[in-house]
Short mmCIF file of C-alpha atoms and ligand atoms in Angstrom, two decimals:
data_model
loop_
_atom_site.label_atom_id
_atom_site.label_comp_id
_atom_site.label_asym_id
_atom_site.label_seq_id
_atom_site.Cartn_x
_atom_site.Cartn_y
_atom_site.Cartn_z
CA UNK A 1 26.33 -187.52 124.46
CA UNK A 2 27.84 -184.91 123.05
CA UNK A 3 26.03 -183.20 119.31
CA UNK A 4 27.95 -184.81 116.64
CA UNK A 5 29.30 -182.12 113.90
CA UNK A 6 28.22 -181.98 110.81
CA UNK A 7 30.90 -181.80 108.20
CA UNK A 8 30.29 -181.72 104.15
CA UNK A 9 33.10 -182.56 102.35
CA UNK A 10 32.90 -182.28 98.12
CA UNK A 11 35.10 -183.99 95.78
CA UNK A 12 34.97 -186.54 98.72
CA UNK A 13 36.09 -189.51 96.02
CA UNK A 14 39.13 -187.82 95.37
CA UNK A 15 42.66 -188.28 96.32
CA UNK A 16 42.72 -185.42 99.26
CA UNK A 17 39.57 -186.98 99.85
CA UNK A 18 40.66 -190.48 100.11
CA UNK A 19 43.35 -189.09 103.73
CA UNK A 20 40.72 -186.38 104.80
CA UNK A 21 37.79 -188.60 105.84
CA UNK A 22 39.85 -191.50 107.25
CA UNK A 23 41.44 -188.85 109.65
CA UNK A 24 38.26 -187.13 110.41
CA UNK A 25 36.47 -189.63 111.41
CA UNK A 26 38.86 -190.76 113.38
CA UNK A 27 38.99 -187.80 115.68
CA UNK A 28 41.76 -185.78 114.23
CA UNK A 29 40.20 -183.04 113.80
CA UNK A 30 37.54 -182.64 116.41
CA UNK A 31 39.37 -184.67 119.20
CA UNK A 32 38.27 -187.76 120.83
CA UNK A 33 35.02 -186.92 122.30
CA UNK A 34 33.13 -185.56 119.81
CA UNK A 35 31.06 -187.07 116.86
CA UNK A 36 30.99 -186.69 113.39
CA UNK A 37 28.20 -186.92 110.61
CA UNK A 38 30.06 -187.06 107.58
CA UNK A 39 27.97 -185.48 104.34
CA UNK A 40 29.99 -185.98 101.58
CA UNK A 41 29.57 -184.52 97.64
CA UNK A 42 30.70 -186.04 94.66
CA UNK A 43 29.75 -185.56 90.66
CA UNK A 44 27.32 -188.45 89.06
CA UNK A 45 30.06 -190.13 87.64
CA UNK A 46 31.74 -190.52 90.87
CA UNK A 47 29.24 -191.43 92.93
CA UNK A 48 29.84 -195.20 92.43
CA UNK A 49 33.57 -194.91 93.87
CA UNK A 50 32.17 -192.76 96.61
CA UNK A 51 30.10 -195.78 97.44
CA UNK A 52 33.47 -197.77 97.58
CA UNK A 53 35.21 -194.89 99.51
CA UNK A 54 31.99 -195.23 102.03
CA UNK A 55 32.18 -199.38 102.56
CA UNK A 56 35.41 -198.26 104.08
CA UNK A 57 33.98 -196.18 106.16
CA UNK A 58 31.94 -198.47 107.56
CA UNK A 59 34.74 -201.46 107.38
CA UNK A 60 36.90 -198.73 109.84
CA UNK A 61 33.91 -199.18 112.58
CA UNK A 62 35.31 -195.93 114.00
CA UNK A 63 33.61 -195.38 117.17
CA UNK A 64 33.39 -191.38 116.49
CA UNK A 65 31.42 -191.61 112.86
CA UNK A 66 27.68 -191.34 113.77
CA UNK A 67 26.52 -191.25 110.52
CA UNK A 68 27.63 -190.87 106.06
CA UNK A 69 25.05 -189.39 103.71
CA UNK A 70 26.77 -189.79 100.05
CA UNK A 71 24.92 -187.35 97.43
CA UNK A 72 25.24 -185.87 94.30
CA UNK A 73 23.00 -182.44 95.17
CA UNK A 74 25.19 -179.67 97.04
CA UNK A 75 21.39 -178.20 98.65
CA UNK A 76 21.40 -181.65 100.16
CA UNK A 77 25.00 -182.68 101.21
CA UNK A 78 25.40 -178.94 102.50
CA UNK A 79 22.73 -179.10 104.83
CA UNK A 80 22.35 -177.73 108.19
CA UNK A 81 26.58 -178.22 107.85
CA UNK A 82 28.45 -176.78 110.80
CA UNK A 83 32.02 -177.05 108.29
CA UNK A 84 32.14 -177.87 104.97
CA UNK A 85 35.49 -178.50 103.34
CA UNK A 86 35.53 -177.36 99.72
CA UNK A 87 37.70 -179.87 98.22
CA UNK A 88 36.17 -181.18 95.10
CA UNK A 89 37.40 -178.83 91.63
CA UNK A 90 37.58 -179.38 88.27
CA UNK A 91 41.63 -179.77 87.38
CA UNK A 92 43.10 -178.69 84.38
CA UNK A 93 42.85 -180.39 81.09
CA UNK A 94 45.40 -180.73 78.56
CA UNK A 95 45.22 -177.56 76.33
CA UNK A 96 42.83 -175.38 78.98
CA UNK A 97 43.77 -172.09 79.27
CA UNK A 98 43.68 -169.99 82.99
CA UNK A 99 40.51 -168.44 81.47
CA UNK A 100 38.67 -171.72 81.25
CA UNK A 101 39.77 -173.36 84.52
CA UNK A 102 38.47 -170.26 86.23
CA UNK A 103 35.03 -170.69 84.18
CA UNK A 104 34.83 -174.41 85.23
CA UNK A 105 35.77 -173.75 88.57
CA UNK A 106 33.71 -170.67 88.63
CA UNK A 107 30.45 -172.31 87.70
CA UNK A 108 31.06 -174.87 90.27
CA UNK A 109 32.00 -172.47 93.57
CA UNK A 110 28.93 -170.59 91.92
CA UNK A 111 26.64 -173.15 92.52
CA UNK A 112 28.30 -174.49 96.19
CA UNK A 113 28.12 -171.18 97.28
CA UNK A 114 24.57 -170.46 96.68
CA UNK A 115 23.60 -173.89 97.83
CA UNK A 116 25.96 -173.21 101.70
CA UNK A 117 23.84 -169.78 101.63
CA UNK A 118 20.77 -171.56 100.76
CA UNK A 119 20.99 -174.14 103.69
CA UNK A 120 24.30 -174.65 106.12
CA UNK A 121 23.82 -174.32 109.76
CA UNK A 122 24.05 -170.23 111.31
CA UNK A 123 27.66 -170.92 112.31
CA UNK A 124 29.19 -172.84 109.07
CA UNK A 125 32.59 -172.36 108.24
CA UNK A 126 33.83 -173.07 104.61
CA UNK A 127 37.49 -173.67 103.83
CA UNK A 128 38.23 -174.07 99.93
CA UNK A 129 41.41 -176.73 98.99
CA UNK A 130 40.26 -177.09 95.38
CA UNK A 131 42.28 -174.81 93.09
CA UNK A 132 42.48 -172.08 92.06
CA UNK A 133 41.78 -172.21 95.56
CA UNK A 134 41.58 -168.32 96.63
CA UNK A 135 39.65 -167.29 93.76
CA UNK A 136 36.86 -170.13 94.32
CA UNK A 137 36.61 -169.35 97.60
CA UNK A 138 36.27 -165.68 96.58
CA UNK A 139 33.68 -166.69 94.14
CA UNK A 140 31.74 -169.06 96.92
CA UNK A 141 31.73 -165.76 99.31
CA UNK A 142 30.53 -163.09 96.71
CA UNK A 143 27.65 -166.35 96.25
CA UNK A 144 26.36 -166.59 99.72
CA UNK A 145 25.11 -162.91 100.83
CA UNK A 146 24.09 -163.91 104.17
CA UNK A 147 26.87 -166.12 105.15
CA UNK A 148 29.65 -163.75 106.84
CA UNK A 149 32.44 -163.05 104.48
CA UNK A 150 34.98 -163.83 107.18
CA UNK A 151 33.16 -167.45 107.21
CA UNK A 152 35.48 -168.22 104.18
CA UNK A 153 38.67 -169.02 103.62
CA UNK A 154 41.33 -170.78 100.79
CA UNK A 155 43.79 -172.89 101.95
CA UNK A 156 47.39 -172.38 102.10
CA UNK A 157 48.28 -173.94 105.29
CA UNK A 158 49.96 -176.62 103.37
CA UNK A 159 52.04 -173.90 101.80
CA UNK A 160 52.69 -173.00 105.54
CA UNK A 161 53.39 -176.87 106.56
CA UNK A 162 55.89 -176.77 103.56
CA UNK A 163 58.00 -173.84 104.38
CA UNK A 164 58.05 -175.09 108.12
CA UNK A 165 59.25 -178.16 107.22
CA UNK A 166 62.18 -176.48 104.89
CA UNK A 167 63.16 -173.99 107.78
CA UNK A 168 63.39 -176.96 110.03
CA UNK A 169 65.69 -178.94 107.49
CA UNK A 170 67.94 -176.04 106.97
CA UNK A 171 68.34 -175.31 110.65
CA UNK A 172 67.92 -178.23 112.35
CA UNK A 173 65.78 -177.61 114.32
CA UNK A 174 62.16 -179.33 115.00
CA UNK A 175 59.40 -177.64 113.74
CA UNK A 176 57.70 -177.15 116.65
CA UNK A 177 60.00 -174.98 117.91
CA UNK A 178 59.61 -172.61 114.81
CA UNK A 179 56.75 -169.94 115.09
CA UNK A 180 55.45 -166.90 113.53
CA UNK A 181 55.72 -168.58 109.85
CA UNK A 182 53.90 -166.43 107.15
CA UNK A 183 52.39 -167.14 103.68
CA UNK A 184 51.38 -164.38 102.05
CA UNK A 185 49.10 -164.08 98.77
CA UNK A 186 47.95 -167.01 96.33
CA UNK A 187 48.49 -170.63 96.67
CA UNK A 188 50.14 -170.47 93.49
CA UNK A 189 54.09 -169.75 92.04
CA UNK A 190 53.52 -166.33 93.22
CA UNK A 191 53.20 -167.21 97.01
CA UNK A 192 55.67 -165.61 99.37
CA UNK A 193 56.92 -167.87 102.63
CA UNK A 194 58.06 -164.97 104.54
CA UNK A 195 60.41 -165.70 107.24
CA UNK A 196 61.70 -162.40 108.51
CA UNK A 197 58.80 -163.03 111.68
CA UNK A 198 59.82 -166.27 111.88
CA UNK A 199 61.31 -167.10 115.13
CA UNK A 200 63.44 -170.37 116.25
CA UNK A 201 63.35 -171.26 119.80
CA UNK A 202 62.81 -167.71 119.98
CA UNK A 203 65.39 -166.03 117.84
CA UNK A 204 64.73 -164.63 114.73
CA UNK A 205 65.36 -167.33 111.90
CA UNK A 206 65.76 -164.97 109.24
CA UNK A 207 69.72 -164.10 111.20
CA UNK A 208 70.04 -167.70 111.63
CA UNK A 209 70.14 -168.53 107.66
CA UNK A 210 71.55 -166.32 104.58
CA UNK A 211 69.89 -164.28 102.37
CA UNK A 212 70.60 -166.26 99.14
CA UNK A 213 68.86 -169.12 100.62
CA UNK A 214 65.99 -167.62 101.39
CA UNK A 215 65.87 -166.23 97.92
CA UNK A 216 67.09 -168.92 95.80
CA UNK A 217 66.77 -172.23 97.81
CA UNK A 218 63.78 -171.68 100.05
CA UNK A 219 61.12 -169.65 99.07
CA UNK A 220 61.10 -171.59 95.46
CA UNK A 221 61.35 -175.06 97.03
CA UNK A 222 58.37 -174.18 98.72
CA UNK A 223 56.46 -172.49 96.34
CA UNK A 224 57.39 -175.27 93.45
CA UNK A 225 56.81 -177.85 95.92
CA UNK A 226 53.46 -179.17 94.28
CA UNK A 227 55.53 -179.61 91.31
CA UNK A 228 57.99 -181.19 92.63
CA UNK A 229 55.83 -183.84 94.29
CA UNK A 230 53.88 -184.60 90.90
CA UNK A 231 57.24 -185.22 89.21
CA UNK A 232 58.20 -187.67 92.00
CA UNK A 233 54.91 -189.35 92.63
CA UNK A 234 53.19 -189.14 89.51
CA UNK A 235 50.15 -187.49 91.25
CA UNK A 236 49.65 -184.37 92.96
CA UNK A 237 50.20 -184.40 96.98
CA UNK A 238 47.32 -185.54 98.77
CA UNK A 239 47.60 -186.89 101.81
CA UNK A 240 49.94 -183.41 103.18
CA UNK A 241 46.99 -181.58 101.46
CA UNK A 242 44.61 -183.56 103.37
CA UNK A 243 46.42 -182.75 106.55
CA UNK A 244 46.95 -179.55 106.03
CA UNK A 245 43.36 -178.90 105.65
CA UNK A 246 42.70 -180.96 108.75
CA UNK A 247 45.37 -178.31 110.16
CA UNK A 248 43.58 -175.77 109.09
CA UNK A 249 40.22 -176.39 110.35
CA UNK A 250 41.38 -177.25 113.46
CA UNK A 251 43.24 -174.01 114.35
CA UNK A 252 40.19 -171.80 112.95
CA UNK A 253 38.00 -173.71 115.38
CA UNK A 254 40.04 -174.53 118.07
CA UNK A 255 42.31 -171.41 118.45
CA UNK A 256 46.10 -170.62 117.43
CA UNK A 257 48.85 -171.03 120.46
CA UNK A 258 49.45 -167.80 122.22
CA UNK A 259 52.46 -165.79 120.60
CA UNK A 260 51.82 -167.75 117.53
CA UNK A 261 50.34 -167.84 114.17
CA UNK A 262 49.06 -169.65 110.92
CA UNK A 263 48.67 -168.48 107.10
CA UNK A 264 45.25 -168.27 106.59
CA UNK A 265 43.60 -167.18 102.73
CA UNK A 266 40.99 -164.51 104.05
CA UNK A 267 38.98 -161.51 102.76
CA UNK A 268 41.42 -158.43 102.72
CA UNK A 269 39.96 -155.89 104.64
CA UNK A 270 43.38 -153.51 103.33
CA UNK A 271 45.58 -154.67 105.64
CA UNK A 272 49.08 -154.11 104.53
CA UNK A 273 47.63 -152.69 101.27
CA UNK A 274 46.42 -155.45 99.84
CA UNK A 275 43.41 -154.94 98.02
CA UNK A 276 39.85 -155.26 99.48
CA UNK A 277 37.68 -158.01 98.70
CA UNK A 278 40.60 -160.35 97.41
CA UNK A 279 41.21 -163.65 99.00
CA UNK A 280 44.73 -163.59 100.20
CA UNK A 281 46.87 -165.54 102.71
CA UNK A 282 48.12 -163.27 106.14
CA UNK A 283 49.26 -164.24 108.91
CA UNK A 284 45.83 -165.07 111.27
CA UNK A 285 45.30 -165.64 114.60
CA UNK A 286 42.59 -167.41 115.67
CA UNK A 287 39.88 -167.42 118.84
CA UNK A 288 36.61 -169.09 118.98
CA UNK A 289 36.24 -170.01 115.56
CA UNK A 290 37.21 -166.28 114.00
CA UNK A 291 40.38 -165.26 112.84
CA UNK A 292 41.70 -162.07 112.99
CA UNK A 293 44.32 -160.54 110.17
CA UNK A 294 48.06 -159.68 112.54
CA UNK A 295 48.75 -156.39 112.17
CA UNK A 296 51.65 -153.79 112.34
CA UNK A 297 54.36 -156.11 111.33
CA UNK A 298 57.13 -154.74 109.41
CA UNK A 299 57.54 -155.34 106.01
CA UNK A 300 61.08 -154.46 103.95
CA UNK A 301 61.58 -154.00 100.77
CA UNK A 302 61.88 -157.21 99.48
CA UNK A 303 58.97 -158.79 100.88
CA UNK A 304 57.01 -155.80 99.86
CA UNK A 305 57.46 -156.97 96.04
CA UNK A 306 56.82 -160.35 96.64
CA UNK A 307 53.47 -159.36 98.50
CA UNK A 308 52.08 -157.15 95.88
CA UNK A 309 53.23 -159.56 93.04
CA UNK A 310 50.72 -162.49 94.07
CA UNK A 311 48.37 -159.47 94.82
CA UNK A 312 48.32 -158.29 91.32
CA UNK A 313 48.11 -162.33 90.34
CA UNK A 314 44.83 -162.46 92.50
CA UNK A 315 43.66 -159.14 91.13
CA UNK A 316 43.55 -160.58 87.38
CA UNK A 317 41.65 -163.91 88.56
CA UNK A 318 39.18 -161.52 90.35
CA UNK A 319 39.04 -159.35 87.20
CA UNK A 320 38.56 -162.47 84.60
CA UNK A 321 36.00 -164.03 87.05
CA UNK A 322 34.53 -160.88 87.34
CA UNK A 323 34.42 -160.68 83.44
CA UNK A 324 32.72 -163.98 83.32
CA UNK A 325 29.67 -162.60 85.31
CA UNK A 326 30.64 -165.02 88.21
CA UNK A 327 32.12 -162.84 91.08
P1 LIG B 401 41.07 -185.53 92.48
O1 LIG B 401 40.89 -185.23 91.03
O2 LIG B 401 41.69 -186.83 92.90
O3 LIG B 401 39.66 -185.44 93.20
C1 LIG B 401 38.79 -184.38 92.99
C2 LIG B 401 37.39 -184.94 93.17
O4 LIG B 401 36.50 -183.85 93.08
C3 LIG B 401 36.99 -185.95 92.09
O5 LIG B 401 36.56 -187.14 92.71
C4 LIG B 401 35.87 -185.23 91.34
O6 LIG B 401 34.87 -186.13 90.90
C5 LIG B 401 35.34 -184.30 92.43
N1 LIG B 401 34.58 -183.15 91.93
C6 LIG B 401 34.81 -182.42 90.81
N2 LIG B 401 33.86 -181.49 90.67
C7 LIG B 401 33.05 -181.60 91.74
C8 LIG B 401 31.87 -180.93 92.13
N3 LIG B 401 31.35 -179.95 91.40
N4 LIG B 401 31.29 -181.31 93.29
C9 LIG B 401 31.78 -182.31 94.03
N5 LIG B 401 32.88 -183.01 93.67
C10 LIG B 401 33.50 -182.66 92.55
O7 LIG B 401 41.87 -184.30 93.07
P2 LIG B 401 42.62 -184.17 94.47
O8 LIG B 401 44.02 -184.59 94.29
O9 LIG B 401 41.79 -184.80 95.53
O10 LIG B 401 42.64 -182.58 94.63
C11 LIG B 401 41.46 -181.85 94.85
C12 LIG B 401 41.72 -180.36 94.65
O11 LIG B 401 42.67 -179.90 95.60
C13 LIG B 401 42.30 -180.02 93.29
O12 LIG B 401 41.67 -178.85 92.80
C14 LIG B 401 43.75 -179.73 93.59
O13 LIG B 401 44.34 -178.88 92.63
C15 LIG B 401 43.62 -179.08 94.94
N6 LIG B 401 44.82 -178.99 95.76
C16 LIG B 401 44.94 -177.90 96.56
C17 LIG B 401 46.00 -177.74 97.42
C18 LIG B 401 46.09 -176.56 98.31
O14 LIG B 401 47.06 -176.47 99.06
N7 LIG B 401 45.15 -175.60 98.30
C19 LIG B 401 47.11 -178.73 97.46
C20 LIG B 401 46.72 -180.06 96.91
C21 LIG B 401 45.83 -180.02 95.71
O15 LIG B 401 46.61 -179.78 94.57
#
């Protein structure tokens, strides 16, 4: 029989959590064949629905799940985990400022990411949903010395799913026959969906659609999309955030299609003069379970200012997390 994965999941009683497991365990992001042992990390005070979440588990009888160890201790959910999907974060409160949601989250990537370094298997890979997603997963990286920095990385593949999904609308077209999608920067407002790359069946898509929709229609649908969803729903999006983080994962681990790629929140190395260190969303493609940053593309004018603008955003959280004493 094939060696079942070990994936740790935190804030597993939550709403993102409530799509991701269901899915994973039911092979979509591993495939068909292979196992999964399900480690999942809540707070104390949700530990009882976690229970709930977990009789469901067991009610699915999925044939995949080999085992589910509930827990409230990140040394002992995270170990000897092959992936572990950061999606538990505390949200902001009525009245909170930036400064204190990136304390609260701070102290709790702090923690995570001294626990992952403490005790994950030798070839863990972290991905980080819970917001402010790139800076926690900055702050769970500068935690865990002797986990690779490239292990890391903040998710903004639902940003990607989004503007895909937009494009495809606006041209229609199917979005699988759009490639070469980029997000650039923060999951946040200050996000860029670049499609200049993007090609349609081949052509560019940028020719295929006018400026001013790119500039006034597009890129803020898809950057205000979050928003947009609360006002409908009354909640936050979860089950496209579960998938996109089930998207995610599986492209890191399982590869990107040739010719293609996917928007990835990674360590800057530089690339495209974005500063070092920061956790920002290229365009990746992936092989083996590492990405690599795509380089050389060309960059005008106008994405140029959009690109440094959620740069200078992610500098300041670096530099108040820094202030902080937790990066
Ligand atoms: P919920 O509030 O429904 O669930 C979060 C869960 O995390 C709760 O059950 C809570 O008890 C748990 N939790 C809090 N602190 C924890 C800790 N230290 N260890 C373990 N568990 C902990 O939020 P949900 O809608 O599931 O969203 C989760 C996170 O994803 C939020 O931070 C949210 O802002 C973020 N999102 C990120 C997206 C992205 O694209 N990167 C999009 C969707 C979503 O907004």
């Amino acid at each position: 029989m094939t060696t079942p994965v070990k994936i740790a999941i935190t804030g597993a009683a939550g709403q993102i959590g409530y799509s991701l497991l269901f899915r994973i365990a039911s092979g979509a992001l591993f495939g068909p064949d292979v196992p999964v042992q399900l480690r999942l990390l809540e707070i104390p005070a949700s530990m009882q629905a976690l229970e709930g979440v977990a009789m469901e588990l067991d009610d699915c009888a999925f044939p995949l799940l080999d085992s589910v160890e509930l827990g409230d201790n990140a040394e002992h959910i995270f170990n000897g985990a092959n992936l572990a999907l950061l999606v538990g974060a505390r949200p902001r409160s009525k009245g909170m400022e930036r400064k204190d949601l990136l304390d609260a989250n701070g102290a709790i990537f702090t923690e995570q990411g001294k626990a992952l370094n403490k005790v994950a298997a030798e070839d863990v890979r972290i991905g980080v949903t819970g917001n402010p997603a790139n800076t926690n997963a900055m702050i769970a990286m500068n935690n865990a010395p002797d986990i690779p920095a490239e292990r890391f990385s903040a998710l903004t593949r639902l940003d990607h799913n989004r503007a895909l999904a937009q494009l495809a609308r606006k041209t229609q077209s199917r979005v699988d026959e759009i490639t070469n999608m980029t997000i650039w920067g923060n999951h946040s407002a200050t996000q860029y969906p670049d499609i200049y790359h993007a090609k349609i069946n081949g052509h560019s898509a940028a020719e295929l659609v006018e400026q001013h929709w790119i500039e006034d229609d597009f890129i803020p649908t898809v950057a205000q999309r979050g928003s947009a969803i609360i006002e409908a729903r009354g909640a936050s999006s979860a089950a496209s955030a579960a998938s996109a983080t089930i998207d995610a994962a599986r492209d890191w681990l399982h590869g990107t299609p040739e010719g293609d790629w996917v928007s990835m929140a990674v360590v800057s190395d530089g690339s495209y003069g974005i500063p070092e260190g920061l956790m920002y969303s290229f365009p990746v493609t992936t092989q083996d379970g590492n990405w690599q940053i795509v380089h050389d593309l060309e960059i005008n004018d106008f994405s140029r200012a959009k690109m440094d603008a959620s740069a200078t955003e992610l500098s300041e959280e670096r530099d108040t997390v820094t202030e902080l004493g937790l990066a």
